[in-house]
Amino acid sequence: PVERVSWDAIQTFITAVNALGQGTVHLPTEAQWEYACRAGTTTRFYWGDDSGLTQIGTYAWHLGNSSSTTHPVGQKSPNAWGLYDMSGNVWEWCEDSYHLSYTGAPADGSAWVLPTAGSNRVLRGGSWGSYDFNGRSACRSYAGPSDTIFSVGFRLAR
């Protein structure tokens, strides 16, 4: 996966890709990201509750199995919708600004963006440098939009 790329740089990339006139892409909203990660499940992880964290190594690169590095996509099992590395490997940027809770979040799944320039943005999925429990489908974090972090990347949505 692409890593060490800021949210701001991704916006420039998205603008260039969309200018090609072959459809439009965007960072997923936080709601879209979690929906895609869960792939129809309601459990802690997209492969089940895994309360003992005994199955996570089949699905995710994390601090305990990654040798502290990013790995090529597709080496772990995908979720039920065929999406790889929704948990672990690299944190993924979302379109949304970071909020402490979901109180006041849009009910339609659209991005919840603060009007303040430079506001922190949502990261989802955990990474190779995260503890295994950070691979939960609901796990979230944040970073500044100009930050480039060795364990943060992105995926695009249409």
PDB file of C-alpha atoms in Angstrom:
ATOM      1  CA  PRO A   1       0.000   0.000   0.000  1.00  0.00           C
ATOM      2  CA  VAL A   2       0.942   3.619  -0.380  1.00  0.00           C
ATOM      3  CA  GLU A   3       2.214   4.995   2.922  1.00  0.00           C
ATOM      4  CA  ARG A   4       3.786   8.184   4.274  1.00  0.00           C
ATOM      5  CA  VAL A   5       1.342  10.335   2.365  1.00  0.00           C
ATOM      6  CA  SER A   6      -0.536  13.220   3.940  1.00  0.00           C
ATOM      7  CA  TRP A   7      -4.287  13.777   3.745  1.00  0.00           C
ATOM      8  CA  ASP A   8      -3.523  17.085   1.986  1.00  0.00           C
ATOM      9  CA  ALA A   9      -1.359  15.364  -0.672  1.00  0.00           C
ATOM     10  CA  ILE A  10      -4.106  12.801  -1.268  1.00  0.00           C
ATOM     11  CA  GLN A  11      -6.555  15.623  -1.983  1.00  0.00           C
ATOM     12  CA  THR A  12      -4.205  16.918  -4.686  1.00  0.00           C
ATOM     13  CA  PHE A  13      -3.901  13.404  -6.125  1.00  0.00           C
ATOM     14  CA  ILE A  14      -7.693  12.941  -6.122  1.00  0.00           C
ATOM     15  CA  THR A  15      -8.156  16.239  -7.965  1.00  0.00           C
ATOM     16  CA  ALA A  16      -5.678  15.116 -10.647  1.00  0.00           C
ATOM     17  CA  VAL A  17      -7.283  11.671 -11.023  1.00  0.00           C
ATOM     18  CA  ASN A  18     -10.768  13.145 -11.271  1.00  0.00           C
ATOM     19  CA  ALA A  19      -9.564  15.623 -13.933  1.00  0.00           C
ATOM     20  CA  LEU A  20      -8.835  12.658 -16.225  1.00  0.00           C
ATOM     21  CA  GLY A  21     -12.577  12.375 -16.863  1.00  0.00           C
ATOM     22  CA  GLN A  22     -12.824   8.652 -16.153  1.00  0.00           C
ATOM     23  CA  GLY A  23     -15.178   8.865 -13.194  1.00  0.00           C
ATOM     24  CA  THR A  24     -14.628  10.307  -9.789  1.00  0.00           C
ATOM     25  CA  VAL A  25     -12.830   8.960  -6.744  1.00  0.00           C
ATOM     26  CA  HIS A  26     -12.617  10.177  -3.160  1.00  0.00           C
ATOM     27  CA  LEU A  27     -11.405   9.120   0.228  1.00  0.00           C
ATOM     28  CA  PRO A  28     -14.142   7.094   1.888  1.00  0.00           C
ATOM     29  CA  THR A  29     -16.135   8.747   4.619  1.00  0.00           C
ATOM     30  CA  GLU A  30     -15.673   7.198   8.031  1.00  0.00           C
ATOM     31  CA  ALA A  31     -19.107   5.552   7.703  1.00  0.00           C
ATOM     32  CA  GLN A  32     -18.264   4.159   4.248  1.00  0.00           C
ATOM     33  CA  TRP A  33     -14.930   2.834   5.504  1.00  0.00           C
ATOM     34  CA  GLU A  34     -16.489   0.975   8.435  1.00  0.00           C
ATOM     35  CA  TYR A  35     -19.292  -0.397   6.243  1.00  0.00           C
ATOM     36  CA  ALA A  36     -16.716  -1.767   3.789  1.00  0.00           C
ATOM     37  CA  CYS A  37     -14.554  -3.145   6.602  1.00  0.00           C
ATOM     38  CA  ARG A  38     -17.416  -4.944   8.328  1.00  0.00           C
ATOM     39  CA  ALA A  39     -18.649  -6.506   5.066  1.00  0.00           C
ATOM     40  CA  GLY A  40     -22.068  -7.221   6.550  1.00  0.00           C
ATOM     41  CA  THR A  41     -20.862  -8.313  10.000  1.00  0.00           C
ATOM     42  CA  THR A  42     -21.682  -6.847  13.406  1.00  0.00           C
ATOM     43  CA  THR A  43     -18.848  -8.512  15.328  1.00  0.00           C
ATOM     44  CA  ARG A  44     -15.707  -6.882  16.781  1.00  0.00           C
ATOM     45  CA  PHE A  45     -13.672  -7.938  13.742  1.00  0.00           C
ATOM     46  CA  TYR A  46     -14.884  -8.747  10.241  1.00  0.00           C
ATOM     47  CA  TRP A  47     -13.932 -12.408  10.825  1.00  0.00           C
ATOM     48  CA  GLY A  48     -15.833 -12.690  14.137  1.00  0.00           C
ATOM     49  CA  ASP A  49     -15.549 -11.633  17.768  1.00  0.00           C
ATOM     50  CA  ASP A  50     -12.129 -13.311  18.214  1.00  0.00           C
ATOM     51  CA  SER A  51     -12.092 -12.403  21.917  1.00  0.00           C
ATOM     52  CA  GLY A  52      -8.798 -14.242  22.441  1.00  0.00           C
ATOM     53  CA  LEU A  53      -7.220 -12.640  19.364  1.00  0.00           C
ATOM     54  CA  THR A  54      -6.330 -16.106  18.091  1.00  0.00           C
ATOM     55  CA  GLN A  55      -7.405 -15.529  14.463  1.00  0.00           C
ATOM     56  CA  ILE A  56      -6.136 -12.003  13.866  1.00  0.00           C
ATOM     57  CA  GLY A  57      -2.845 -13.181  12.360  1.00  0.00           C
ATOM     58  CA  THR A  58      -4.796 -14.768   9.501  1.00  0.00           C
ATOM     59  CA  TYR A  59      -6.325 -11.400   8.581  1.00  0.00           C
ATOM     60  CA  ALA A  60      -4.051  -8.587   9.711  1.00  0.00           C
ATOM     61  CA  TRP A  61      -0.472  -7.375  10.026  1.00  0.00           C
ATOM     62  CA  HIS A  62      -0.006  -5.908  13.501  1.00  0.00           C
ATOM     63  CA  LEU A  63       2.747  -5.227  16.016  1.00  0.00           C
ATOM     64  CA  GLY A  64       3.003  -8.901  16.966  1.00  0.00           C
ATOM     65  CA  ASN A  65       3.527 -10.355  13.478  1.00  0.00           C
ATOM     66  CA  SER A  66       4.698  -7.611  11.112  1.00  0.00           C
ATOM     67  CA  SER A  67       8.433  -7.372  11.846  1.00  0.00           C
ATOM     68  CA  SER A  68       7.733  -3.619  12.126  1.00  0.00           C
ATOM     69  CA  THR A  69       7.198  -3.008   8.420  1.00  0.00           C
ATOM     70  CA  THR A  70       4.472  -2.564   5.813  1.00  0.00           C
ATOM     71  CA  HIS A  71       3.675  -5.639   3.725  1.00  0.00           C
ATOM     72  CA  PRO A  72       2.360  -6.030   0.149  1.00  0.00           C
ATOM     73  CA  VAL A  73      -1.433  -6.120  -0.010  1.00  0.00           C
ATOM     74  CA  GLY A  74      -3.111  -9.513  -0.317  1.00  0.00           C
ATOM     75  CA  GLN A  75      -0.887 -11.645   1.919  1.00  0.00           C
ATOM     76  CA  LYS A  76      -3.599 -12.005   4.561  1.00  0.00           C
ATOM     77  CA  SER A  77      -7.169 -13.253   4.130  1.00  0.00           C
ATOM     78  CA  PRO A  78      -9.715 -10.710   2.836  1.00  0.00           C
ATOM     79  CA  ASN A  79     -13.054  -9.846   4.405  1.00  0.00           C
ATOM     80  CA  ALA A  80     -16.278 -11.366   3.055  1.00  0.00           C
ATOM     81  CA  TRP A  81     -16.406  -8.753   0.273  1.00  0.00           C
ATOM     82  CA  GLY A  82     -12.894  -9.520  -0.932  1.00  0.00           C
ATOM     83  CA  LEU A  83     -11.263  -6.420   0.543  1.00  0.00           C
ATOM     84  CA  TYR A  84      -7.743  -6.981   1.838  1.00  0.00           C
ATOM     85  CA  ASP A  85      -6.013  -5.333   4.785  1.00  0.00           C
ATOM     86  CA  MET A  86      -9.047  -3.546   6.168  1.00  0.00           C
ATOM     87  CA  SER A  87      -7.467  -4.363   9.527  1.00  0.00           C
ATOM     88  CA  GLY A  88      -3.766  -3.803  10.049  1.00  0.00           C
ATOM     89  CA  ASN A  89      -0.918  -3.124   7.636  1.00  0.00           C
ATOM     90  CA  VAL A  90      -1.444   0.662   7.406  1.00  0.00           C
ATOM     91  CA  TRP A  91      -3.915   3.050   9.016  1.00  0.00           C
ATOM     92  CA  GLU A  92      -6.144   4.550   6.305  1.00  0.00           C
ATOM     93  CA  TRP A  93      -7.184   8.172   5.917  1.00  0.00           C
ATOM     94  CA  CYS A  94     -10.891   8.992   5.769  1.00  0.00           C
ATOM     95  CA  GLU A  95     -12.514  12.163   4.479  1.00  0.00           C
ATOM     96  CA  ASP A  96     -13.962  13.124   7.876  1.00  0.00           C
ATOM     97  CA  SER A  97     -12.612  15.506  10.472  1.00  0.00           C
ATOM     98  CA  TYR A  98     -11.957  13.774  13.783  1.00  0.00           C
ATOM     99  CA  HIS A  99     -14.627  14.084  16.489  1.00  0.00           C
ATOM    100  CA  LEU A 100     -14.454  12.514  19.955  1.00  0.00           C
ATOM    101  CA  SER A 101     -17.913  10.978  19.611  1.00  0.00           C
ATOM    102  CA  TYR A 102     -20.562  10.444  16.964  1.00  0.00           C
ATOM    103  CA  THR A 103     -22.991  12.884  18.611  1.00  0.00           C
ATOM    104  CA  GLY A 104     -24.134  15.162  15.793  1.00  0.00           C
ATOM    105  CA  ALA A 105     -22.686  12.995  13.005  1.00  0.00           C
ATOM    106  CA  PRO A 106     -24.545  12.965   9.679  1.00  0.00           C
ATOM    107  CA  ALA A 107     -27.084  10.136   9.560  1.00  0.00           C
ATOM    108  CA  ASP A 108     -26.679   9.651   5.795  1.00  0.00           C
ATOM    109  CA  GLY A 109     -23.054   8.425   5.840  1.00  0.00           C
ATOM    110  CA  SER A 110     -21.632  11.628   4.371  1.00  0.00           C
ATOM    111  CA  ALA A 111     -18.358  13.067   5.611  1.00  0.00           C
ATOM    112  CA  TRP A 112     -18.484  15.051   8.842  1.00  0.00           C
ATOM    113  CA  VAL A 113     -16.092  17.878   8.116  1.00  0.00           C
ATOM    114  CA  LEU A 114     -15.213  20.784  10.363  1.00  0.00           C
ATOM    115  CA  PRO A 115     -14.933  24.154   8.615  1.00  0.00           C
ATOM    116  CA  THR A 116     -11.610  24.803  10.390  1.00  0.00           C
ATOM    117  CA  ALA A 117      -8.591  24.396   8.108  1.00  0.00           C
ATOM    118  CA  GLY A 118      -6.027  22.019   9.523  1.00  0.00           C
ATOM    119  CA  SER A 119      -8.459  20.078  11.701  1.00  0.00           C
ATOM    120  CA  ASN A 120      -7.394  16.514  12.480  1.00  0.00           C
ATOM    121  CA  ARG A 121      -8.658  13.799  10.127  1.00  0.00           C
ATOM    122  CA  VAL A 122      -9.870  10.290  10.881  1.00  0.00           C
ATOM    123  CA  LEU A 123      -7.662   7.220  10.499  1.00  0.00           C
ATOM    124  CA  ARG A 124      -9.163   3.734  10.475  1.00  0.00           C
ATOM    125  CA  GLY A 125      -7.994   0.118  10.510  1.00  0.00           C
ATOM    126  CA  GLY A 126      -4.868  -0.043  12.645  1.00  0.00           C
ATOM    127  CA  SER A 127      -1.418  -0.759  11.237  1.00  0.00           C
ATOM    128  CA  TRP A 128       1.614  -3.010  11.392  1.00  0.00           C
ATOM    129  CA  GLY A 129       2.769  -0.899  14.337  1.00  0.00           C
ATOM    130  CA  SER A 130      -0.520  -1.183  16.263  1.00  0.00           C
ATOM    131  CA  TYR A 131      -1.507  -3.658  18.926  1.00  0.00           C
ATOM    132  CA  ASP A 132      -3.632  -6.511  17.615  1.00  0.00           C
ATOM    133  CA  PHE A 133      -6.837  -5.229  19.254  1.00  0.00           C
ATOM    134  CA  ASN A 134      -6.594  -2.060  17.099  1.00  0.00           C
ATOM    135  CA  GLY A 135      -7.740  -4.220  14.185  1.00  0.00           C
ATOM    136  CA  ARG A 136     -11.337  -3.995  15.434  1.00  0.00           C
ATOM    137  CA  SER A 137     -13.751  -2.812  12.764  1.00  0.00           C
ATOM    138  CA  ALA A 138     -14.699   0.180  14.935  1.00  0.00           C
ATOM    139  CA  CYS A 139     -11.164   1.228  15.894  1.00  0.00           C
ATOM    140  CA  ARG A 140     -10.286   4.798  14.982  1.00  0.00           C
ATOM    141  CA  SER A 141      -7.535   7.328  15.441  1.00  0.00           C
ATOM    142  CA  TYR A 142      -6.532  10.672  13.941  1.00  0.00           C
ATOM    143  CA  ALA A 143      -3.691  12.756  12.560  1.00  0.00           C
ATOM    144  CA  GLY A 144      -3.188  16.243  11.195  1.00  0.00           C
ATOM    145  CA  PRO A 145      -3.934  16.639   7.474  1.00  0.00           C
ATOM    146  CA  SER A 146      -0.354  17.616   6.636  1.00  0.00           C
ATOM    147  CA  ASP A 147       1.184  14.717   8.601  1.00  0.00           C
ATOM    148  CA  THR A 148       3.131  12.040   6.732  1.00  0.00           C
ATOM    149  CA  ILE A 149       3.408   8.957   8.924  1.00  0.00           C
ATOM    150  CA  PHE A 150       5.266   5.729   8.162  1.00  0.00           C
ATOM    151  CA  SER A 151       2.251   3.559   9.038  1.00  0.00           C
ATOM    152  CA  VAL A 152      -0.514   5.610   7.392  1.00  0.00           C
ATOM    153  CA  GLY A 153      -1.826   5.161   3.857  1.00  0.00           C
ATOM    154  CA  PHE A 154      -5.102   5.291   1.977  1.00  0.00           C
ATOM    155  CA  ARG A 155      -7.550   3.580  -0.339  1.00  0.00           C
ATOM    156  CA  LEU A 156      -9.951   5.323  -2.669  1.00  0.00           C
ATOM    157  CA  ALA A 157     -13.688   4.896  -3.130  1.00  0.00           C
ATOM    158  CA  ARG A 158     -15.893   5.606  -6.150  1.00  0.00           C
TER     159      ARG A 158
END
